[in-house]
Structures are given as structure tokens and as C-alpha cells.
Short mmCIF file of N, CA and C in Angstrom, two decimals:
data_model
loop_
_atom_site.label_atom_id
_atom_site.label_comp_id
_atom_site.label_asym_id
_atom_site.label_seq_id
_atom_site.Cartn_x
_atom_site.Cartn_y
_atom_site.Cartn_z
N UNK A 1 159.35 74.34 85.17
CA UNK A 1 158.32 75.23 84.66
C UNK A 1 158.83 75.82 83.35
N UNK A 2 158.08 75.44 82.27
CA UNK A 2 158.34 76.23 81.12
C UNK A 2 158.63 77.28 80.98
N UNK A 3 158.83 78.15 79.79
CA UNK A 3 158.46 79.69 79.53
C UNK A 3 157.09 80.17 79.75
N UNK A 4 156.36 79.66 79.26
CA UNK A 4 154.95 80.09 78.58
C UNK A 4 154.30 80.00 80.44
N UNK A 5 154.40 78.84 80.90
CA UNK A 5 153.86 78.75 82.00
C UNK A 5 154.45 79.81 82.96
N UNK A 6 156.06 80.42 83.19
CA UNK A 6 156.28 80.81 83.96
C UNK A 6 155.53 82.47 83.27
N UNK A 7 155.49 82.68 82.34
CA UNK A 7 155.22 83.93 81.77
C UNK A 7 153.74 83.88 82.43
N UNK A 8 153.18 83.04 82.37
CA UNK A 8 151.59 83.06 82.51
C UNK A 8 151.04 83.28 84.37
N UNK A 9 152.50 82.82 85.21
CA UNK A 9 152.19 82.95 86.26
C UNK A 9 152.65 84.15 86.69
N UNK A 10 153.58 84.89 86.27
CA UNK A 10 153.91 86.10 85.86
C UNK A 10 152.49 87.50 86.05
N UNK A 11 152.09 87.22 84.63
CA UNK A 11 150.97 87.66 84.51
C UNK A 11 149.88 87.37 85.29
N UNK A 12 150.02 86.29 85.90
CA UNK A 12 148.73 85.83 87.10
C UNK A 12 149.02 86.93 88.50
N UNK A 13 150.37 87.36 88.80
CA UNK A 13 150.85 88.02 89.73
C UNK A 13 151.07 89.22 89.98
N UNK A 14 151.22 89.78 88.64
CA UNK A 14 150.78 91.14 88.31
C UNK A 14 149.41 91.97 88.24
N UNK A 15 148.43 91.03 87.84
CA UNK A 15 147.02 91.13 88.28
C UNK A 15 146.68 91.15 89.46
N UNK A 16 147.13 89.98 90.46
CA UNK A 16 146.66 90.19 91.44
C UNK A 16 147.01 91.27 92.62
N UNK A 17 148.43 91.42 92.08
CA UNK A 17 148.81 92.82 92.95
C UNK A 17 148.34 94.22 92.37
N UNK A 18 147.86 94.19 90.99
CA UNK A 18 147.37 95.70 90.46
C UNK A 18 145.75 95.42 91.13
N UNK A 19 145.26 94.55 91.30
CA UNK A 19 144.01 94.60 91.75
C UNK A 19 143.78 94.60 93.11
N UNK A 20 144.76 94.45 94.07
CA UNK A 20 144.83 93.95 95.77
C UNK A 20 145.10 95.58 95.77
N UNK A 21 145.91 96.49 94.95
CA UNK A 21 146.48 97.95 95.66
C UNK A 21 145.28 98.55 95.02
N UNK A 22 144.79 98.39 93.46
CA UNK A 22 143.86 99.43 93.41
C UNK A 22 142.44 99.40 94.50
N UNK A 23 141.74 97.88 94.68
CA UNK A 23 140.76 97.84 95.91
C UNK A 23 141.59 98.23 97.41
N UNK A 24 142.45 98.26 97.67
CA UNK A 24 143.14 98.74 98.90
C UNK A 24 143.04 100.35 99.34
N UNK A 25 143.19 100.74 97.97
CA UNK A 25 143.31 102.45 97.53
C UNK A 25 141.91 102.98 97.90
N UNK A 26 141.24 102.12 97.18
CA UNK A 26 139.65 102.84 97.56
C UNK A 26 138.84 102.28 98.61
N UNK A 27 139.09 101.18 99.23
CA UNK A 27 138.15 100.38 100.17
C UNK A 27 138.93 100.71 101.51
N UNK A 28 140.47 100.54 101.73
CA UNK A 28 140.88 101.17 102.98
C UNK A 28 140.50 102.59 103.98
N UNK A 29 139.67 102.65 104.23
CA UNK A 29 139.30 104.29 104.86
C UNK A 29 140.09 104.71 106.29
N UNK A 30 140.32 103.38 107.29
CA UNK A 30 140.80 104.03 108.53
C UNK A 30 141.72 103.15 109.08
N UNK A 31 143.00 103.85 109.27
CA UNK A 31 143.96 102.46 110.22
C UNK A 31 144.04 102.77 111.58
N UNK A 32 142.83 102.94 112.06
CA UNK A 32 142.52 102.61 113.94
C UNK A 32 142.60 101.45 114.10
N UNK A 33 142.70 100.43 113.07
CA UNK A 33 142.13 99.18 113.80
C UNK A 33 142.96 98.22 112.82
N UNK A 34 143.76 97.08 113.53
CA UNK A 34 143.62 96.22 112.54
C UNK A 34 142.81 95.53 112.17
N UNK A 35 141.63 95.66 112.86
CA UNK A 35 140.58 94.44 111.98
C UNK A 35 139.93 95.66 110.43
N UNK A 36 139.42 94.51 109.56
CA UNK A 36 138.22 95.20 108.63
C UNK A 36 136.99 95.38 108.44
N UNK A 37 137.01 96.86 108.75
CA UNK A 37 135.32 96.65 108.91
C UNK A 37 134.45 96.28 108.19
N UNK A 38 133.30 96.06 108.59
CA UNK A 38 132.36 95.26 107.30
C UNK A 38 131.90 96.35 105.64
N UNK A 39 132.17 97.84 106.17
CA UNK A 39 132.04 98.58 104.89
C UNK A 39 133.31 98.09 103.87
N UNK A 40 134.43 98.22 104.54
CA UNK A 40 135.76 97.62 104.22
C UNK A 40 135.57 96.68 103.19
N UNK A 41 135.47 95.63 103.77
CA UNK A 41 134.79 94.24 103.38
C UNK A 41 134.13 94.02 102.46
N UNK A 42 132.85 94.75 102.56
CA UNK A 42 131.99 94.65 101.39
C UNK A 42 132.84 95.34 100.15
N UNK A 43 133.16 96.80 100.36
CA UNK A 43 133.59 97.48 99.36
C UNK A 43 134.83 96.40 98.50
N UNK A 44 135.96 95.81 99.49
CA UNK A 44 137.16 95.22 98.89
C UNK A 44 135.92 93.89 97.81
N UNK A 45 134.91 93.06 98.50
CA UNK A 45 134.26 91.99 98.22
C UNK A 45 133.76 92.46 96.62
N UNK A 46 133.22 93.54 96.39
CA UNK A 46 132.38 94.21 95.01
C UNK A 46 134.07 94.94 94.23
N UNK A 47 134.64 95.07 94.69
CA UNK A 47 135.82 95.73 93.94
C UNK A 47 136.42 94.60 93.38
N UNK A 48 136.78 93.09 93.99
CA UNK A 48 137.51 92.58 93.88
C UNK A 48 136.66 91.84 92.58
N UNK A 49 135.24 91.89 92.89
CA UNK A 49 134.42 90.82 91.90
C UNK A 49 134.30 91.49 90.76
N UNK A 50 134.32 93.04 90.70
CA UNK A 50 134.23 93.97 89.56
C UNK A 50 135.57 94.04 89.08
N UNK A 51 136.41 93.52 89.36
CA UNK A 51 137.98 93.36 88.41
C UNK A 51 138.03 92.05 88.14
N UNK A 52 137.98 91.29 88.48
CA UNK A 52 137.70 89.44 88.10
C UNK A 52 136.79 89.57 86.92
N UNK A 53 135.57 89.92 87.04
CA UNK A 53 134.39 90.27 85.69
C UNK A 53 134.85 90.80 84.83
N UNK A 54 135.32 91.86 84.78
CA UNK A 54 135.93 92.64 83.97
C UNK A 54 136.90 92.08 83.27
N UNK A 55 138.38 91.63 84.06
CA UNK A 55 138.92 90.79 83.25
C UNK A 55 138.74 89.50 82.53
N UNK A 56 137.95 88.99 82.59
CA UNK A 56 136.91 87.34 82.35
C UNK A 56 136.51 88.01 81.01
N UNK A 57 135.87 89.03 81.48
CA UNK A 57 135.22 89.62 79.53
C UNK A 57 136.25 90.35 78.82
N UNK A 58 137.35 91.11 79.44
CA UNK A 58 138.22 91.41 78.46
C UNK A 58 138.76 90.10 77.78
N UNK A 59 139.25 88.68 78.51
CA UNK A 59 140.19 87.95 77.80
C UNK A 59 138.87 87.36 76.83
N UNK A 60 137.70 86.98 77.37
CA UNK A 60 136.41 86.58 76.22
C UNK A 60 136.70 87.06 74.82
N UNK A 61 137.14 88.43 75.14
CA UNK A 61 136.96 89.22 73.95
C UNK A 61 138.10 88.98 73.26
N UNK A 62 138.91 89.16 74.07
CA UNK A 62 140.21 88.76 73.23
C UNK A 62 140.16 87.34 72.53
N UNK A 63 139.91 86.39 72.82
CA UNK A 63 140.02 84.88 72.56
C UNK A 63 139.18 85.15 71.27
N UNK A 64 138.42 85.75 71.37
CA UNK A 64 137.12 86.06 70.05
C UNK A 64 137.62 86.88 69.22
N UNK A 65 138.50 88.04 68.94
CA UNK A 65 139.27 88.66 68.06
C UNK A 65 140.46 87.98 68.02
N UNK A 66 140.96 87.76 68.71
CA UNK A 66 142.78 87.56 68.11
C UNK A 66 142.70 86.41 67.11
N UNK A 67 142.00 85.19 66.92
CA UNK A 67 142.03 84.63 65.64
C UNK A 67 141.79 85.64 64.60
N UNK A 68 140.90 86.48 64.21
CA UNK A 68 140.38 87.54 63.17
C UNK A 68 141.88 88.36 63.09
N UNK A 69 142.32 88.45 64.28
CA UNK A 69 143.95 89.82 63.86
C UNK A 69 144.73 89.02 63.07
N UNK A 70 144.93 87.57 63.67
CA UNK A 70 146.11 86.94 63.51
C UNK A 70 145.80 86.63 61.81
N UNK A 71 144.34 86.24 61.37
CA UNK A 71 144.52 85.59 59.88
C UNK A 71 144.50 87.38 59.34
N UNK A 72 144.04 88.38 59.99
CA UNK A 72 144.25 89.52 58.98
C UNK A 72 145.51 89.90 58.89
N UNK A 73 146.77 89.63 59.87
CA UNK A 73 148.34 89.65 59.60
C UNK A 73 148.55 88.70 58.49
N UNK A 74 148.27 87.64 58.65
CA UNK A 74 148.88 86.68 57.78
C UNK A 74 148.72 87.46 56.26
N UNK A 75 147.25 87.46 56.28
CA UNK A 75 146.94 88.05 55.06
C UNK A 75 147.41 89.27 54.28
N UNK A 76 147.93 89.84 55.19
CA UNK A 76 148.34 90.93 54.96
C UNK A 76 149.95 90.65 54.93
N UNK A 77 150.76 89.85 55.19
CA UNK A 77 151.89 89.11 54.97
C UNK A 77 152.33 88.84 53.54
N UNK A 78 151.02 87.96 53.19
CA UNK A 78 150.70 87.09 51.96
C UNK A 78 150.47 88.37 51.03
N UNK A 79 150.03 89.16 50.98
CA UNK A 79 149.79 90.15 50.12
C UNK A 79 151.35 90.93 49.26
N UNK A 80 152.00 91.00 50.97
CA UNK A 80 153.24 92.17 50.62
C UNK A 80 154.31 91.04 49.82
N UNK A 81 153.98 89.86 50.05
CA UNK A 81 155.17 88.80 49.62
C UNK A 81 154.76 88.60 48.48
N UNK A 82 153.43 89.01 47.79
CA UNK A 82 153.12 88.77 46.36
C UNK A 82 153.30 89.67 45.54
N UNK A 83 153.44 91.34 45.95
CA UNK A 83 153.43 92.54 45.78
C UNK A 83 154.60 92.51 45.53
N UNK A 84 155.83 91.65 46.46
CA UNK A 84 157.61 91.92 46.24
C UNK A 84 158.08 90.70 45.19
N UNK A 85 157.46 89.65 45.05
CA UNK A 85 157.71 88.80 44.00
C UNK A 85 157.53 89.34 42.72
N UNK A 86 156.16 89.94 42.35
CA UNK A 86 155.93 90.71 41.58
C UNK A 86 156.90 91.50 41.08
N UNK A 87 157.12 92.64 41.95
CA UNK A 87 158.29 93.26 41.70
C UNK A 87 159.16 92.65 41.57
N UNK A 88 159.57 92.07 41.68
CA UNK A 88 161.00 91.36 41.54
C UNK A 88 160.94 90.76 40.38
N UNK A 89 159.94 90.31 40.04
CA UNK A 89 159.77 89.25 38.79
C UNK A 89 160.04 90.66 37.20
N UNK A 90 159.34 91.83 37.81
CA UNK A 90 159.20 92.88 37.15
C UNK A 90 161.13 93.72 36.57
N UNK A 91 161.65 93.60 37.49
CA UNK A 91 162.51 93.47 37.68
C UNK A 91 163.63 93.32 36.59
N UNK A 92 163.17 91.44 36.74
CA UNK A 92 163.85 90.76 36.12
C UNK A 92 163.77 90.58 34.54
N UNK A 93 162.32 90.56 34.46
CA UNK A 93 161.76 91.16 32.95
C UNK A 93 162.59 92.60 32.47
N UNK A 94 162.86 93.66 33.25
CA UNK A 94 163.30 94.95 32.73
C UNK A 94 164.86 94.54 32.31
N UNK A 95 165.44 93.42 33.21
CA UNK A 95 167.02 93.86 33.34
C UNK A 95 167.21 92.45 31.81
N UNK A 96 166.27 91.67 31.96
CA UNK A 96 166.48 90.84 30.73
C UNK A 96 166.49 91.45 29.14
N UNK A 97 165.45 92.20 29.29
CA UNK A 97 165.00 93.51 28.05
C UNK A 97 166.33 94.30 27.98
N UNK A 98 166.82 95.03 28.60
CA UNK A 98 168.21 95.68 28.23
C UNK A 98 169.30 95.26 28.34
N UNK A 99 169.63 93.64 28.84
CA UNK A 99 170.46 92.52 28.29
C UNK A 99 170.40 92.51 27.02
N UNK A 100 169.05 92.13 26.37
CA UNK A 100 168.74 91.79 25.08
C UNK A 100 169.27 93.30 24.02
N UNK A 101 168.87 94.48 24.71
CA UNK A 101 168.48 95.57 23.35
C UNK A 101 170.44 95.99 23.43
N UNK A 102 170.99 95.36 24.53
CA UNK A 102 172.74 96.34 24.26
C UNK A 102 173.23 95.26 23.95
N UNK A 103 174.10 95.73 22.50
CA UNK A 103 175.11 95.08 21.46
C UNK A 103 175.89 94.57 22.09
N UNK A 104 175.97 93.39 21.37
CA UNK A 104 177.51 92.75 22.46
C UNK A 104 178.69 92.98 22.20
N UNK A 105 180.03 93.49 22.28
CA UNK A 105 180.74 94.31 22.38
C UNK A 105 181.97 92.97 22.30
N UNK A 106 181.77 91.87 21.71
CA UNK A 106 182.36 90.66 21.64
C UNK A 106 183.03 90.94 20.40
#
């Protein structure tokens, strides 16, 4: 198993346990019984489908912005590396100019 894959099952496992304790938290009402009752049931059934949904449209969303972040980093990469060439080039123009204007001492 790769990185990426083990990272991803990772993250598959962490979901499912933040979502098994938070519907547990609110759908568990009584431990008389080990069975679950059907309020139980239903409640864990709509909790569990209202965090699945939820996450389905958060990653939607994500898949739909993170190209837009990623070229506005780049771009914004490309900017500061033209901004420091610049300077640098600026630089080099100043330190050539007072090469040139001090007497040579030869």
C-alpha cells in the first residue's frame, strides 16, 4: 500500500469513527437493552445519511475550488519570482553604476 493510499484510508477511518461517536452521542438514549430501538435506528439511519451528504458536497466543493487555489498560488509564486528578479536585476544595475563612477586606484 502506497502513501497516498494508506493516507487516504487513514482519512476513510477517521470519518467513520467521528461520524459512528457523533450519531452514537445523539441517537443512543437508553442502555436497558442491547437491542436498538427503532427510534434509535431511524435517528442513527438520518444522522448517518446527513454526514455522508454533507461530506459528498463538502469534497464537490472542494474538487471545484482547489484547481482555482492551486493556479491562484502558482500565480502568485510567479509574481514574487518576477518582483525578486527584478530586484535583483535592479541591484545589479546599481552595483555596476558605482563600479563604473569609483576611480581605479591602479
Amino acid at each position: 500500500m502506497d502513501a497516498l493510499q494508506l493516507r487516504n484510508f487513514k482519512d476513510f477511518l477517521l470519518l467513520y469513527n467521528q461520524i459512528s461517536e457523533m450519531c452514537f452521542k445523539k441517537c443512543t438514549n437508553t442502555f436497558l437493552s442491547r437491542e436498538i430501538t427503532s427510534d434509535e435506528e431511524l435517528c442513527i439511519n438520518n444522522c448517518v445519511q446527513k454526514y455522508i451528504y454533507t461530506n459528498h458536497k463538502i469534497m464537490e466543493i472542494f474538487m471545484e475550488v482547489q484547481p482555482r487555489m492551486v493556479h491562484k498560488r502558482i500565480k502568485e509564486i510567479n509574481m514574487a519570482q518576477t518582483a525578486a528578479s527584478e530586484a535583483q536585476n535592479q541591484v545589479k544595475v546599481y552595483m555596476d553604476d558605482i563600479l563604473l563612477a569609483t576611480p581605479s586606484t591602479r
